[in-house]
XYZ file of C-alpha atoms in Angstrom:
167
model
C -65.669 1.162 34.149
C -65.913 2.463 37.686
C -63.868 1.226 40.637
C -67.043 -0.301 42.118
C -67.738 -2.143 38.864
C -64.162 -3.434 38.731
C -64.365 -4.590 42.339
C -67.693 -6.357 41.709
C -66.498 -8.393 38.710
C -66.110 -12.142 39.182
C -62.412 -13.090 39.289
C -62.321 -14.432 35.712
C -63.961 -11.295 34.327
C -61.619 -9.064 36.338
C -58.670 -11.096 35.041
C -59.827 -10.533 31.459
C -60.004 -6.780 32.068
C -56.569 -6.654 33.678
C -55.107 -8.773 30.870
C -56.106 -6.016 28.457
C -53.730 -3.762 30.441
C -50.832 -6.211 30.842
C -50.597 -9.761 29.541
C -48.327 -11.198 32.245
C -50.350 -13.853 34.082
C -48.580 -13.196 37.397
C -49.414 -9.504 37.156
C -53.045 -10.256 36.273
C -53.406 -12.695 39.185
C -51.828 -10.192 41.559
C -54.201 -7.456 40.469
C -57.249 -9.700 40.833
C -56.074 -10.675 44.328
C -55.444 -7.031 45.294
C -59.114 -6.097 44.949
C -61.120 -4.374 46.262
C -59.676 -0.994 45.407
C -60.764 2.231 47.097
C -59.755 4.569 44.258
C -57.935 4.749 40.937
C -54.737 5.789 42.708
C -54.873 2.547 44.701
C -55.232 0.553 41.460
C -52.105 2.246 40.107
C -50.208 1.670 43.351
C -51.173 -2.013 43.256
C -50.026 -2.181 39.626
C -46.624 -0.856 40.707
C -46.381 -3.296 43.598
C -47.386 -6.336 41.556
C -45.105 -5.363 38.638
C -42.175 -5.012 41.056
C -42.658 -8.680 41.990
C -42.618 -9.765 38.345
C -39.422 -10.883 36.689
C -37.910 -11.327 33.241
C -40.157 -14.236 32.239
C -43.241 -12.238 33.212
C -41.964 -9.219 31.291
C -41.415 -11.304 28.165
C -44.889 -12.794 28.553
C -46.372 -9.291 28.719
C -44.509 -8.334 25.536
C -46.235 -11.154 23.628
C -49.530 -9.326 24.088
C -48.426 -6.427 21.901
C -48.327 -6.084 18.126
C -45.146 -4.882 16.515
C -45.083 -1.114 16.126
C -46.839 -0.326 12.847
C -48.206 -3.879 12.411
C -51.785 -3.003 11.492
C -52.636 -6.578 10.483
C -51.392 -7.810 13.850
C -53.545 -5.255 15.608
C -56.645 -6.518 13.853
C -56.060 -10.251 14.119
C -54.101 -11.197 17.214
C -55.017 -8.349 19.520
C -58.712 -7.742 18.950
C -59.396 -7.109 22.653
C -56.829 -4.277 22.839
C -56.834 -3.179 19.199
C -58.611 0.100 19.907
C -56.195 0.988 22.672
C -53.092 -0.136 20.779
C -54.086 1.589 17.557
C -54.589 4.829 19.476
C -51.260 4.315 21.216
C -49.613 3.759 17.851
C -51.434 6.530 15.995
C -48.088 8.053 15.011
C -47.303 4.963 12.954
C -50.591 5.264 11.079
C -49.484 8.470 9.327
C -45.920 7.381 8.618
C -44.285 7.414 5.220
C -43.702 4.106 3.452
C -39.977 4.609 3.953
C -40.391 4.984 7.711
C -42.737 1.990 7.907
C -40.235 -0.153 6.006
C -37.440 1.014 8.311
C -39.611 0.202 11.342
C -40.341 -3.264 9.948
C -36.629 -3.919 9.376
C -35.720 -2.438 12.741
C -38.281 -4.646 14.464
C -36.786 -7.705 12.763
C -33.263 -6.702 13.793
C -34.383 -5.959 17.340
C -36.262 -9.235 17.747
C -33.345 -11.218 16.313
C -30.969 -9.615 18.817
C -33.137 -9.521 21.936
C -35.605 -12.384 21.442
C -38.714 -10.244 21.932
C -40.505 -7.499 20.064
C -39.567 -3.850 20.431
C -41.681 -2.381 23.217
C -42.113 1.355 23.505
C -44.790 3.488 25.089
C -45.839 4.896 21.736
C -48.510 7.327 22.929
C -47.770 10.783 21.568
C -44.818 9.647 19.475
C -44.539 9.874 15.700
C -43.353 6.918 13.664
C -40.042 8.688 13.094
C -39.608 9.187 16.849
C -40.352 5.495 17.448
C -37.851 4.554 14.749
C -35.214 6.771 16.368
C -35.894 5.122 19.743
C -35.682 1.657 18.206
C -32.363 2.478 16.561
C -30.989 4.028 19.748
C -31.848 0.915 21.760
C -30.444 -1.650 19.302
C -26.851 -1.281 20.583
C -27.955 -1.984 24.188
C -26.763 -4.990 26.119
C -29.577 -7.627 26.150
C -29.982 -7.624 29.950
C -30.115 -3.818 30.056
C -32.539 -3.675 27.127
C -34.879 -6.164 28.789
C -35.148 -3.778 31.742
C -35.736 -0.812 29.425
C -38.501 -2.745 27.653
C -40.021 -3.736 31.019
C -40.134 -0.051 32.012
C -41.873 0.776 28.734
C -44.366 -2.042 29.372
C -45.058 -0.607 32.818
C -45.820 2.814 31.309
C -48.200 1.179 28.813
C -49.903 -0.724 31.633
C -50.612 2.500 33.513
C -52.015 4.170 30.400
C -54.272 1.192 29.807
C -55.428 1.169 33.431
C -56.449 4.791 32.933
C -58.416 3.786 29.856
C -60.003 0.871 31.717
C -61.166 3.186 34.480
C -62.264 6.002 32.151
């Protein structure tokens, strides 16, 4: 989609496109309101500005729009609108050993039980073993600190998805 096409979309259609990048309603509304954009760099700058005004509830809402790392069934069912993007982002999990996938599944359960939200990581370019190592390294974090780490990962994912939207 071009910048001109994005700018020309009706608000509800623009919202649907932005939601594919980040599921936080406040962020989506802020991005729709920030139009028109002059260039891709302005879209990214607006994304930063709007995300900076979001808080913990918005971050958690954004997390709900992601499948668990390695959850292929979740990719297909719940996240059909972003499945292509998410599966590409999680390509490292697709070639993982059964042992690693089982460890990721258990790690995700442990993480969610401790923090109350799924494990969020910008998975692009990472192998399943690297994601598992990151998950394990973040499990000891304090919940408030980890929420901020996860929000930073979400922000990275949002920028990657904006690039894909504007490709």
